[in-house]
Coordinates of C-alpha atoms (C1' of nucleotides) in Angstrom, one line a residue:
Chain V
M1 CA 0.0 0.0 0.0
L2 CA 2.8 2.4 1.0
V3 CA 4.9 1.4 -2.0
H4 CA 1.9 2.0 -4.2
L5 CA 1.4 5.5 -2.8
I6 CA 5.1 6.3 -3.3
T7 CA 5.0 5.1 -6.8
K8 CA 2.0 7.1 -7.4
L9 CA 3.6 10.2 -5.9
A10 CA 6.7 9.8 -8.0
L11 CA 4.6 9.5 -11.1
F12 CA 2.7 12.5 -10.0
L13 CA 5.8 14.6 -9.6
Y14 CA 7.1 13.4 -13.0
I15 CA 4.0 14.4 -14.7
C16 CA 4.0 17.7 -13.0
L17 CA 7.5 18.3 -14.2
I18 CA 6.6 17.4 -17.7
G19 CA 3.6 19.6 -17.5
F20 CA 5.7 22.5 -16.3
L21 CA 8.3 22.1 -19.0
N22 CA 5.6 22.0 -21.7
M23 CA 3.4 24.6 -19.9
E24 CA 2.0 26.3 -22.9
K25 CA 1.5 23.1 -24.8
L26 CA -0.2 21.1 -22.1
Q27 CA -3.7 20.1 -22.9
N28 CA -6.3 18.8 -20.5
I29 CA -8.0 16.7 -23.1
R30 CA -8.4 12.9 -22.9
I31 CA -8.5 10.6 -25.9
A32 CA -10.6 7.5 -26.0
V33 CA -11.7 4.9 -28.5
D34 CA -15.2 3.4 -28.8
A35 CA -16.3 0.5 -31.0
I36 CA -19.5 -0.4 -32.6
V37 CA -19.6 -4.1 -33.1
F38 CA -22.3 -5.2 -35.5
G39 CA -23.7 -8.7 -35.8
Y40 CA -26.5 -10.0 -38.0
K41 CA -29.1 -12.5 -36.8
S42 CA -32.2 -13.6 -38.5
S43 CA -34.0 -11.1 -36.2
G44 CA -32.0 -8.3 -37.8
L45 CA -29.0 -6.2 -37.2
C46 CA -27.6 -6.2 -33.7
V47 CA -25.0 -4.2 -31.7
L48 CA -22.9 -5.3 -28.8
L49 CA -23.3 -3.1 -25.7
I50 CA -21.8 -3.2 -22.2
E51 CA -23.4 -2.0 -19.0
Q52 CA -21.4 0.6 -17.2
Q53 CA -21.6 1.8 -13.7
F54 CA -21.5 5.5 -13.0
G55 CA -21.1 6.6 -9.4
S56 CA -23.0 4.4 -7.0
S57 CA -26.3 3.8 -8.6
E58 CA -26.4 5.0 -12.2
K59 CA -26.1 2.4 -14.8
Y60 CA -26.0 2.9 -18.5
W61 CA -25.5 0.8 -21.5
A62 CA -22.6 2.0 -23.6
L63 CA -20.4 1.1 -26.6
P64 CA -17.3 -0.9 -25.6
G65 CA -14.3 1.4 -25.3
G66 CA -12.0 3.4 -23.1
L67 CA -9.0 5.7 -22.8
V68 CA -6.0 5.1 -25.1
K69 CA -2.7 4.2 -23.4
D70 CA 0.3 6.4 -24.0
E71 CA 2.3 3.8 -25.9
E72 CA -0.5 2.2 -27.8
S73 CA -1.8 2.7 -31.3
L74 CA -5.4 3.6 -31.7
N75 CA -6.0 0.4 -33.5
D76 CA -4.5 -1.6 -30.6
A77 CA -6.5 0.3 -28.1
V78 CA -9.8 -0.8 -29.8
I79 CA -8.6 -4.4 -30.0
R80 CA -7.6 -4.3 -26.3
E81 CA -10.8 -2.8 -25.1
L82 CA -12.9 -5.2 -27.0
H83 CA -10.8 -8.1 -25.7
E84 CA -11.1 -6.9 -22.2
E85 CA -14.9 -6.5 -22.4
T86 CA -16.0 -9.1 -24.8
N87 CA -14.5 -12.0 -26.7
V88 CA -15.8 -11.5 -30.1
Q89 CA -13.9 -12.5 -33.2
L90 CA -13.8 -9.6 -35.6
T91 CA -14.1 -10.1 -39.3
F92 CA -13.8 -6.4 -40.3
M93 CA -12.9 -3.2 -38.5
E94 CA -12.5 0.4 -39.7
Q95 CA -12.3 3.8 -38.3
L96 CA -15.7 5.6 -38.3
Y97 CA -15.3 9.2 -37.2
T98 CA -13.8 11.2 -34.4
F99 CA -16.2 12.9 -32.0
G100 CA -14.8 16.0 -30.5
D101 CA -17.1 18.9 -31.4
D102 CA -19.2 18.6 -28.3
I103 CA -16.9 19.7 -25.6
H104 CA -19.2 18.3 -22.9
R105 CA -20.0 14.9 -24.4
D106 CA -18.5 13.5 -21.3
S107 CA -19.7 15.6 -18.3
R108 CA -16.6 14.8 -16.2
N109 CA -13.8 15.8 -18.5
R110 CA -13.1 16.8 -22.0
V111 CA -12.8 13.5 -23.9
I112 CA -12.4 13.1 -27.6
S113 CA -13.5 9.8 -28.9
V114 CA -12.2 8.0 -32.0
A115 CA -15.0 5.7 -33.0
Y116 CA -14.5 2.5 -34.9
Y117 CA -17.0 0.0 -36.3
A118 CA -16.5 -3.7 -36.7
L119 CA -18.4 -6.7 -38.0
V120 CA -18.6 -10.2 -36.6
D121 CA -20.3 -13.5 -37.5
A122 CA -22.8 -13.5 -34.8
S123 CA -24.6 -16.6 -35.9
N124 CA -22.6 -18.9 -33.7
L125 CA -21.1 -16.7 -31.0
E126 CA -20.7 -16.9 -27.2
I127 CA -20.2 -13.5 -25.7
K128 CA -18.0 -13.2 -22.6
A129 CA -19.6 -14.0 -19.3
D130 CA -20.1 -11.2 -16.8
T131 CA -16.8 -9.8 -15.6
D132 CA -16.3 -7.0 -13.1
A133 CA -20.1 -7.2 -12.6
E134 CA -20.4 -5.8 -16.1
R135 CA -22.9 -7.2 -18.5
V136 CA -22.4 -7.6 -22.2
Q137 CA -25.4 -8.1 -24.5
W138 CA -26.6 -7.9 -28.1
F139 CA -29.2 -5.3 -28.8
K140 CA -31.4 -5.2 -31.9
I141 CA -30.8 -2.0 -33.8
D142 CA -34.4 -0.8 -33.4
E143 CA -34.4 -1.5 -29.6
I144 CA -31.5 0.5 -28.5
P145 CA -31.9 2.0 -25.0
P146 CA -30.6 5.5 -24.1
L147 CA -26.8 5.1 -24.1
A148 CA -24.0 6.8 -22.1
F149 CA -22.4 10.0 -23.4
D150 CA -23.1 10.6 -27.0
H151 CA -23.1 7.0 -27.9
N152 CA -26.5 7.0 -29.5
L153 CA -25.2 9.6 -31.9
I154 CA -22.1 7.6 -32.6
L155 CA -24.2 4.5 -33.2
E156 CA -26.4 6.4 -35.6
K157 CA -23.5 7.5 -37.6
G158 CA -22.1 3.9 -37.6
I159 CA -25.4 2.5 -38.9
E160 CA -25.5 5.1 -41.6
R161 CA -22.0 4.2 -42.7
L162 CA -22.5 0.5 -42.6
K163 CA -25.6 0.8 -44.8
A164 CA -23.7 3.0 -47.3
K165 CA -20.7 0.7 -47.3
L166 CA -22.8 -2.4 -47.9
T167 CA -23.8 -1.0 -51.3
Y168 CA -20.3 -0.5 -52.6
E169 CA -18.0 -3.0 -50.9
P170 CA -18.6 -6.7 -50.2
I171 CA -18.7 -6.4 -46.4
G172 CA -22.0 -8.2 -46.1
F173 CA -20.1 -11.4 -46.1
D174 CA -18.3 -10.4 -42.9
L175 CA -21.7 -10.6 -41.1
L176 CA -22.5 -14.1 -42.3
P177 CA -20.9 -17.5 -41.5
E178 CA -18.1 -18.5 -43.9
E179 CA -20.6 -20.7 -45.8
F180 CA -24.0 -19.3 -46.4
L181 CA -27.1 -19.6 -48.5
F182 CA -28.0 -17.2 -51.2
S183 CA -31.2 -16.5 -49.4
D184 CA -29.2 -15.5 -46.3
L185 CA -27.3 -12.9 -48.3
E186 CA -30.5 -11.7 -49.9
N187 CA -32.2 -11.4 -46.5
L188 CA -29.3 -9.5 -45.1
Y189 CA -29.4 -6.9 -47.8
C190 CA -33.1 -6.6 -47.7
T191 CA -33.3 -6.3 -44.0
L192 CA -30.4 -3.9 -43.5
L193 CA -31.2 -1.6 -46.5
E194 CA -34.9 -1.8 -45.9
K195 CA -35.6 -2.3 -49.5
E196 CA -37.5 -4.8 -51.6
I197 CA -35.4 -6.7 -54.0
D198 CA -35.9 -9.2 -56.8
R199 CA -34.4 -12.4 -55.6
R200 CA -33.6 -13.6 -59.1
N201 CA -32.0 -10.4 -60.3
F202 CA -30.0 -10.2 -57.1
R203 CA -28.7 -13.7 -57.5
K204 CA -27.9 -13.1 -61.2
K205 CA -25.9 -9.9 -60.4
I206 CA -23.8 -11.3 -57.6
L207 CA -23.0 -14.5 -59.5
S208 CA -22.0 -12.4 -62.6
Y209 CA -19.3 -10.8 -60.4
G210 CA -17.6 -14.2 -60.0
I211 CA -16.6 -13.5 -56.4
L212 CA -18.5 -16.5 -55.0
E213 CA -17.5 -20.1 -54.8
E214 CA -19.9 -23.0 -54.8
T215 CA -19.3 -25.6 -52.2
E216 CA -20.5 -29.2 -52.4
K217 CA -22.6 -28.8 -49.3
F218 CA -26.2 -28.2 -49.1
S219 CA -28.2 -26.4 -46.5
P220 CA -29.5 -28.4 -43.5
I221 CA -32.9 -26.7 -43.8
K222 CA -35.7 -29.1 -44.2
T223 CA -38.1 -27.2 -46.4
G224 CA -38.3 -26.5 -50.1
R225 CA -35.6 -27.4 -52.6
P226 CA -32.2 -27.9 -51.0
A227 CA -29.9 -24.9 -51.5
K228 CA -26.2 -24.8 -52.2
L229 CA -23.9 -23.3 -49.7
F230 CA -21.6 -20.5 -51.0
K231 CA -18.3 -19.0 -49.9
F232 CA -17.0 -15.5 -50.6
N233 CA -13.7 -15.7 -52.5
K234 CA -11.7 -12.8 -51.2
L235 CA -8.6 -13.6 -53.3
K236 CA -10.7 -13.5 -56.4
Y237 CA -12.2 -10.3 -55.3
N238 CA -8.8 -8.7 -54.7
E239 CA -7.7 -9.8 -58.1
L240 CA -10.7 -8.2 -59.8
I241 CA -10.2 -5.0 -57.8
K242 CA -6.7 -4.7 -59.3
K243 CA -8.2 -4.9 -62.7
G244 CA -10.6 -2.1 -62.0
F245 CA -13.6 -4.1 -60.8
H246 CA -16.2 -2.2 -58.8
F247 CA -18.6 -4.0 -56.5
E248 CA -22.1 -2.5 -56.3
I249 CA -25.5 -3.4 -55.0
K250 CA -28.2 -0.9 -55.5
F251 CA -32.0 -1.0 -55.3
A252 CA -34.8 1.2 -56.5
Chain P
M1 CA 5.9 39.6 -16.1
L2 CA 5.4 38.8 -12.5
V3 CA 1.7 38.5 -13.0
H4 CA 2.2 36.3 -15.9
L5 CA 4.4 34.0 -13.8
I6 CA 1.9 33.9 -11.0
T7 CA -0.9 33.0 -13.4
K8 CA 1.3 30.4 -14.9
L9 CA 2.1 28.9 -11.5
A10 CA -1.6 28.9 -10.5
L11 CA -2.5 27.1 -13.7
F12 CA 0.4 24.7 -13.0
L13 CA -0.9 23.9 -9.6
Y14 CA -4.4 23.5 -10.9
I15 CA -3.3 21.1 -13.5
C16 CA -1.3 19.2 -10.9
L17 CA -4.3 18.9 -8.7
I18 CA -6.5 17.7 -11.6
G19 CA -3.7 15.3 -12.5
F20 CA -3.5 14.0 -9.0
L21 CA -7.3 13.5 -8.7
N22 CA -7.4 11.6 -12.0
M23 CA -4.1 9.9 -11.4
E24 CA -4.7 6.6 -13.2
K25 CA -6.5 8.3 -16.0
L26 CA -3.9 10.9 -16.9
Q27 CA -2.6 10.5 -20.4
N28 CA 0.4 12.1 -22.0
I29 CA -1.0 12.3 -25.5
R30 CA -1.6 15.5 -27.4
I31 CA -4.3 16.1 -29.9
A32 CA -3.9 18.2 -33.0
V33 CA -5.9 19.1 -36.1
D34 CA -4.5 19.4 -39.6
A35 CA -6.2 20.6 -42.7
I36 CA -5.7 19.8 -46.4
V37 CA -6.9 22.8 -48.4
F38 CA -7.5 22.0 -52.0
G39 CA -7.7 24.5 -54.8
Y40 CA -8.2 24.0 -58.5
K41 CA -6.3 26.0 -61.1
S42 CA -6.1 25.5 -64.8
S43 CA -2.7 23.9 -64.1
G44 CA -4.4 21.3 -61.9
L45 CA -5.2 20.4 -58.3
C46 CA -3.3 22.3 -55.7
V47 CA -2.8 22.2 -52.0
L48 CA -2.0 25.0 -49.5
L49 CA 1.1 24.4 -47.4
I50 CA 2.9 26.4 -44.8
E51 CA 6.6 26.4 -44.0
Q52 CA 7.5 25.5 -40.5
Q53 CA 10.7 26.0 -38.6
F54 CA 12.0 23.1 -36.5
G55 CA 14.8 23.9 -34.2
S56 CA 17.3 26.4 -35.5
S57 CA 17.8 25.5 -39.1
E58 CA 15.4 22.8 -40.2
K59 CA 12.6 24.0 -42.3
Y60 CA 9.8 21.8 -43.6
W61 CA 6.6 22.4 -45.5
A62 CA 3.6 21.1 -43.7
L63 CA -0.2 21.1 -43.7
P64 CA -1.7 24.0 -41.7
G65 CA -2.7 22.8 -38.3
G66 CA -1.9 22.7 -34.6
L67 CA -2.9 21.6 -31.1
V68 CA -6.5 21.8 -30.1
K69 CA -7.4 24.1 -27.2
D70 CA -9.1 22.7 -24.1
E71 CA -12.4 24.6 -24.6
E72 CA -12.6 24.4 -28.4
S73 CA -14.4 22.0 -30.7
L74 CA -12.3 20.2 -33.3
N75 CA -14.1 22.1 -36.0
D76 CA -13.3 25.4 -34.4
A77 CA -9.7 24.4 -34.0
V78 CA -9.4 23.8 -37.7
I79 CA -11.1 27.1 -38.6
R80 CA -8.9 29.0 -36.1
E81 CA -5.6 27.4 -37.3
L82 CA -6.5 28.1 -40.9
H83 CA -7.4 31.7 -40.1
E84 CA -4.2 32.2 -38.2
E85 CA -2.0 30.8 -40.9
T86 CA -3.9 31.7 -44.1
N87 CA -7.0 33.7 -45.0
V88 CA -8.7 31.4 -47.4
Q89 CA -12.5 31.3 -47.7
L90 CA -13.6 27.7 -47.4
T91 CA -16.5 26.4 -49.5
F92 CA -16.5 22.9 -48.1
M93 CA -14.9 21.2 -45.1
E94 CA -15.2 17.7 -43.8
Q95 CA -13.3 15.4 -41.4
L96 CA -11.0 13.0 -43.2
Y97 CA -9.4 10.6 -40.8
T98 CA -7.7 10.5 -37.4
F99 CA -4.0 9.5 -37.5
G100 CA -2.9 7.9 -34.3
D101 CA -1.5 4.5 -35.2
D102 CA 2.0 5.6 -35.6
I103 CA 3.1 6.4 -32.1
H104 CA 6.1 8.3 -33.3
R105 CA 4.6 10.3 -36.1
D106 CA 5.8 13.4 -34.2
S107 CA 9.3 12.6 -32.8
R108 CA 8.9 15.0 -29.9
N109 CA 5.7 13.8 -28.2
R110 CA 2.9 11.5 -28.9
V111 CA 0.4 13.5 -31.0
I112 CA -2.8 12.2 -32.5
S113 CA -4.0 14.3 -35.4
V114 CA -7.5 14.6 -36.6
A115 CA -7.2 15.5 -40.3
Y116 CA -9.7 17.6 -42.2
Y117 CA -9.9 18.4 -45.9
A118 CA -11.4 21.6 -47.3
L119 CA -12.1 23.1 -50.7
V120 CA -11.8 26.7 -51.9
D121 CA -12.3 28.6 -55.1
A122 CA -8.7 29.3 -55.8
S123 CA -9.3 31.1 -59.1
N124 CA -9.3 34.5 -57.5
L125 CA -7.6 34.2 -54.2
E126 CA -4.9 36.1 -52.4
I127 CA -3.2 34.0 -49.7
K128 CA -2.1 35.7 -46.5
A129 CA 1.2 37.5 -46.6
D130 CA 4.1 36.2 -44.6
T131 CA 3.4 36.2 -40.9
D132 CA 5.8 35.1 -38.2
A133 CA 8.3 34.5 -40.9
E134 CA 6.2 31.7 -42.1
R135 CA 5.5 31.2 -45.8
V136 CA 2.2 30.1 -47.2
Q137 CA 2.1 28.7 -50.7
W138 CA 0.1 26.7 -53.2
F139 CA 1.7 23.4 -54.4
K140 CA 0.6 21.5 -57.4
I141 CA -0.5 18.0 -56.4
D142 CA 2.3 16.3 -58.4
E143 CA 5.0 18.6 -57.1
I144 CA 4.7 18.1 -53.3
P145 CA 8.0 18.3 -51.4
P146 CA 8.7 16.0 -48.5
L147 CA 6.5 17.2 -45.7
A148 CA 6.8 17.4 -41.9
F149 CA 5.6 14.5 -39.7
D150 CA 3.4 12.1 -41.7
H151 CA 1.8 14.8 -43.7
N152 CA 2.6 13.2 -47.0
L153 CA 0.6 10.2 -45.9
I154 CA -2.3 12.4 -44.7
L155 CA -2.3 14.3 -48.0
E156 CA -2.3 11.0 -50.0
K157 CA -5.4 9.9 -48.1
G158 CA -7.0 13.3 -48.7
I159 CA -6.5 13.1 -52.4
E160 CA -7.9 9.6 -52.6
R161 CA -11.0 10.7 -50.7
L162 CA -11.5 13.9 -52.8
K163 CA -11.4 11.8 -56.0
A164 CA -13.8 9.3 -54.6
K165 CA -16.2 12.0 -53.3
L166 CA -16.1 13.9 -56.6
T167 CA -17.9 10.9 -58.3
Y168 CA -20.8 10.6 -55.9
E169 CA -21.3 14.1 -54.5
P170 CA -21.4 17.5 -56.2
I171 CA -18.4 19.0 -54.5
G172 CA -16.6 19.8 -57.8
F173 CA -18.6 23.1 -57.8
D174 CA -16.9 24.1 -54.6
L175 CA -13.6 24.2 -56.4
L176 CA -14.9 26.5 -59.1
P177 CA -16.0 30.1 -59.1
E178 CA -19.7 30.6 -58.4
E179 CA -20.3 31.1 -62.1
F180 CA -18.5 28.7 -64.4
L181 CA -18.4 27.3 -67.9
F182 CA -19.3 23.8 -68.8
S183 CA -15.9 23.4 -70.2
D184 CA -14.4 24.4 -66.8
L185 CA -16.5 21.7 -65.0
E186 CA -15.5 19.2 -67.7
N187 CA -11.8 20.0 -67.4
L188 CA -12.0 19.7 -63.6
Y189 CA -13.4 16.2 -63.7
C190 CA -11.0 15.1 -66.5
T191 CA -8.0 16.5 -64.8
L192 CA -8.7 15.3 -61.3
L193 CA -10.0 11.8 -62.2
E194 CA -7.4 11.4 -64.9
K195 CA -10.0 10.0 -67.3
E196 CA -11.1 10.8 -70.8
I197 CA -14.7 11.9 -71.1
D198 CA -17.1 12.6 -73.9
R199 CA -17.9 16.3 -73.6
R200 CA -21.4 16.0 -75.0
N201 CA -22.5 13.0 -72.9
F202 CA -21.1 14.7 -69.8
R203 CA -23.0 17.9 -70.5
K204 CA -26.2 15.9 -71.2
K205 CA -25.9 14.0 -67.9
I206 CA -25.3 16.9 -65.7
L207 CA -28.0 18.9 -67.3
S208 CA -30.5 16.0 -66.9
Y209 CA -30.0 16.2 -63.1
G210 CA -31.5 19.7 -63.1
I211 CA -29.1 21.0 -60.5
L212 CA -27.6 23.8 -62.7
E213 CA -29.0 27.2 -63.3
E214 CA -28.3 29.1 -66.5
T215 CA -27.2 32.7 -66.1
E216 CA -27.7 35.4 -68.7
K217 CA -24.0 36.0 -68.9
F218 CA -21.5 34.7 -71.3
S219 CA -17.9 33.9 -70.9
P220 CA -15.3 36.6 -71.6
I221 CA -13.2 34.2 -73.6
K222 CA -12.5 35.4 -77.1
T223 CA -12.3 32.3 -79.1
G224 CA -15.0 29.9 -80.5
R225 CA -18.6 30.2 -79.8
P226 CA -19.5 32.3 -76.7
A227 CA -20.4 30.0 -73.8
K228 CA -23.1 30.4 -71.2
L229 CA -22.1 30.8 -67.5
F230 CA -23.8 28.3 -65.2
K231 CA -24.4 28.3 -61.4
F232 CA -24.8 25.3 -59.1
N233 CA -28.3 25.4 -57.5
K234 CA -27.7 23.9 -54.1
L235 CA -31.3 24.4 -53.0
K236 CA -32.6 22.4 -55.9
Y237 CA -30.0 19.8 -55.2
N238 CA -31.1 19.5 -51.6
E239 CA -34.7 19.1 -52.6
L240 CA -33.8 16.4 -55.0
I241 CA -31.8 14.6 -52.4
K242 CA -34.9 14.5 -50.1
K243 CA -36.7 12.8 -53.0
G244 CA -34.0 10.1 -53.2
F245 CA -31.9 11.6 -55.9
H246 CA -28.4 10.3 -56.2
F247 CA -25.6 12.3 -57.9
E248 CA -23.1 10.3 -59.8
I249 CA -20.4 10.9 -62.3
K250 CA -18.5 7.9 -63.5
F251 CA -16.3 7.1 -66.5
A252 CA -15.0 4.0 -68.2
Chain R
dT1 C1' -48.9 -42.8 -53.3
dT2 C1' -50.6 -38.6 -54.3
dT3 C1' -51.2 -33.7 -53.6
dA4 C1' -50.2 -29.3 -51.8
dG5 C1' -46.8 -26.1 -50.2
dT6 C1' -42.2 -24.1 -50.3
dT7 C1' -37.8 -22.6 -51.9
dT8 C1' -34.3 -22.8 -55.4
dG9 C1' -32.2 -22.1 -59.8
dC10 C1' -32.3 -20.7 -64.6
dG11 C1' -34.5 -18.2 -68.3
dT12 C1' -36.7 -14.4 -71.4
dT13 C1' -38.4 -9.8 -72.5
dA14 C1' -39.2 -4.9 -72.0
dA15 C1' -37.5 -0.5 -70.3
dT16 C1' -34.0 2.3 -69.2
dT17 C1' -29.4 4.1 -69.4
dA18 C1' -24.8 4.7 -71.3
dT19 C1' -21.7 5.2 -75.3
dA20 C1' -20.3 6.8 -79.6
dC21 C1' -20.7 9.8 -82.8
dG22 C1' -22.7 13.8 -86.4
dC23 C1' -23.2 18.4 -87.2
dA24 C1' -24.8 23.2 -87.3
dA25 C1' -24.4 27.7 -84.7
dA26 C1' -21.6 31.5 -83.1
dT27 C1' -17.7 33.7 -82.5
dG28 C1' -12.5 35.6 -83.7
dT29 C1' -8.8 35.7 -87.1
dA30 C1' -6.3 35.3 -91.3
Chain A
dT1 C1' -14.9 35.6 -97.3
dA2 C1' -12.8 31.3 -95.8
dC3 C1' -11.1 29.0 -91.7
dA4 C1' -10.1 27.5 -87.1
dT5 C1' -12.4 26.9 -82.8
dT6 C1' -15.6 25.9 -79.2
dT7 C1' -20.4 25.4 -78.0
dG8 C1' -24.9 23.3 -78.0
dC9 C1' -28.2 19.9 -79.5
dG10 C1' -29.4 15.5 -81.6
dT11 C1' -29.7 10.5 -83.0
dA12 C1' -28.4 5.5 -83.4
dT13 C1' -26.6 1.7 -81.1
dA14 C1' -24.9 -1.1 -77.3
dA15 C1' -25.2 -2.4 -72.6
dT16 C1' -27.3 -2.8 -68.4
dT17 C1' -31.2 -3.0 -65.3
dA18 C1' -35.9 -4.2 -64.0
dA19 C1' -39.9 -7.3 -64.2
dC20 C1' -41.6 -11.6 -64.3
dG21 C1' -42.4 -16.9 -65.9
dC22 C1' -41.6 -21.4 -64.6
dA23 C1' -39.7 -26.0 -63.8
dA24 C1' -36.8 -28.6 -60.3
dA25 C1' -36.3 -30.5 -55.8
dC26 C1' -37.5 -31.2 -51.6
dT27 C1' -41.1 -31.8 -47.1
dA28 C1' -45.4 -32.7 -45.1
dA29 C1' -49.9 -33.7 -45.0
dA30 C1' -53.8 -36.2 -47.1

DNA sequence: TTTAGTTTGCGTTAATTATACGCAAATGTA
DNA sequence: TACATTTGCGTATAATTAACGCAAACTAAA
């Protein structure tokens, strides 16, 4: 305990010294990362939230995230926070936006948050059991509770971006299992983009791109004509991209 | 002088206190903003750079920018820095990306930079005269010198984004004077996207969108058939967007 | 065994959009 | 007056998208 206090004091003095030497440069702004983890279930698009304790009684659901460490890249910070708070296996991650215009987005201190969004195959996923009395849970996108800080705003922007990106990059596959049915893919696009779509034209278009691979397997579903399972061929896609290929799915 | 020192000391103690209270949360990371200001001249796409002095002799060209103040939004920080260092009149500005994965992008301290990109009508623009012995200058995009920090990287990402955005949002107009010739617009797209384009089909397409307004004026150019001057009708564009309109310019 | 219900997989045709040009009009200049 | 130049409008053809028909392959119920 005493050693801890001394260490703390030493660190304190060190920081004071640094602060003094860089007086005019010293900022009192913290920097955090937050992550939107999207998963797709048959019930629709979902987001991973964690329950945070504020003070003694206030509890809020929030996006997983936290302060960036001094010697850690932003990317590593997101990965670390996600690993600490959940145990999801990401299939895609990208920076979303940096939220720093609302000075009081965190009422305690000025915190600027670099938000990321990530995708996982949620169809077969155990999320981490409660740790530190924190709960982790999937929420359907249309049943989001009021979140901590400006996380509702961040989430909104994330959903917008995900929808946009779905139409011009093949990231829908990152929300599905490695092997999937055409009807899964079709449902994913219909549900997420909230648009009607002709099943046959959709199939024709995707197949014409030549980025899917047929497997020998068939779906385990016991109704209707048995359906082939497909895989996304990322290598083939990357080759095509080099030749100037441009993925696009759009609806009326 | 004494007053200044006392103020400084008081602020110092205050910061120490805050630091002590938030001991385990205190970071030693600075946060900055940088701006890419694009301008279009007949010679091509240009970027505004400022010359910075490092130490006693080292000089580097760099993107305008600097540290964010404690009580200032990110947006305001960019505007302030641009106003301090140049006097350009922005027609468009948007957040680009936050650079914080390379811990040593600034060799002195850990600095995370939130980069913005902006457009100006450079056709008729005086940039600020030398202040603080700093020089401000337009650089053609293919004649960029080695820049300070990771600014070459930031700029590259900015150019990529600008090119992409040009094809799906009508931001090309923000690089032109309020009234412009069709041939100006055509040249802008050809030059920036480095693509051939059929003049007549391009005109037909843009006109079909109904987002341009004819003026009564004609170009002052003294060769060939006199050409009408056009204006971009932003109100009309916003109306169309609400109805589901989607701007797009693409080439083979 | 048959029949009804369901979903898949492959076509065909009409409508729309993009591409490739042709050419006269309106100017300045030789 | 002839010529070079750039604008502005048009038309024919190719390519792509949208709309829909229908048989195949299965399950479950009759």
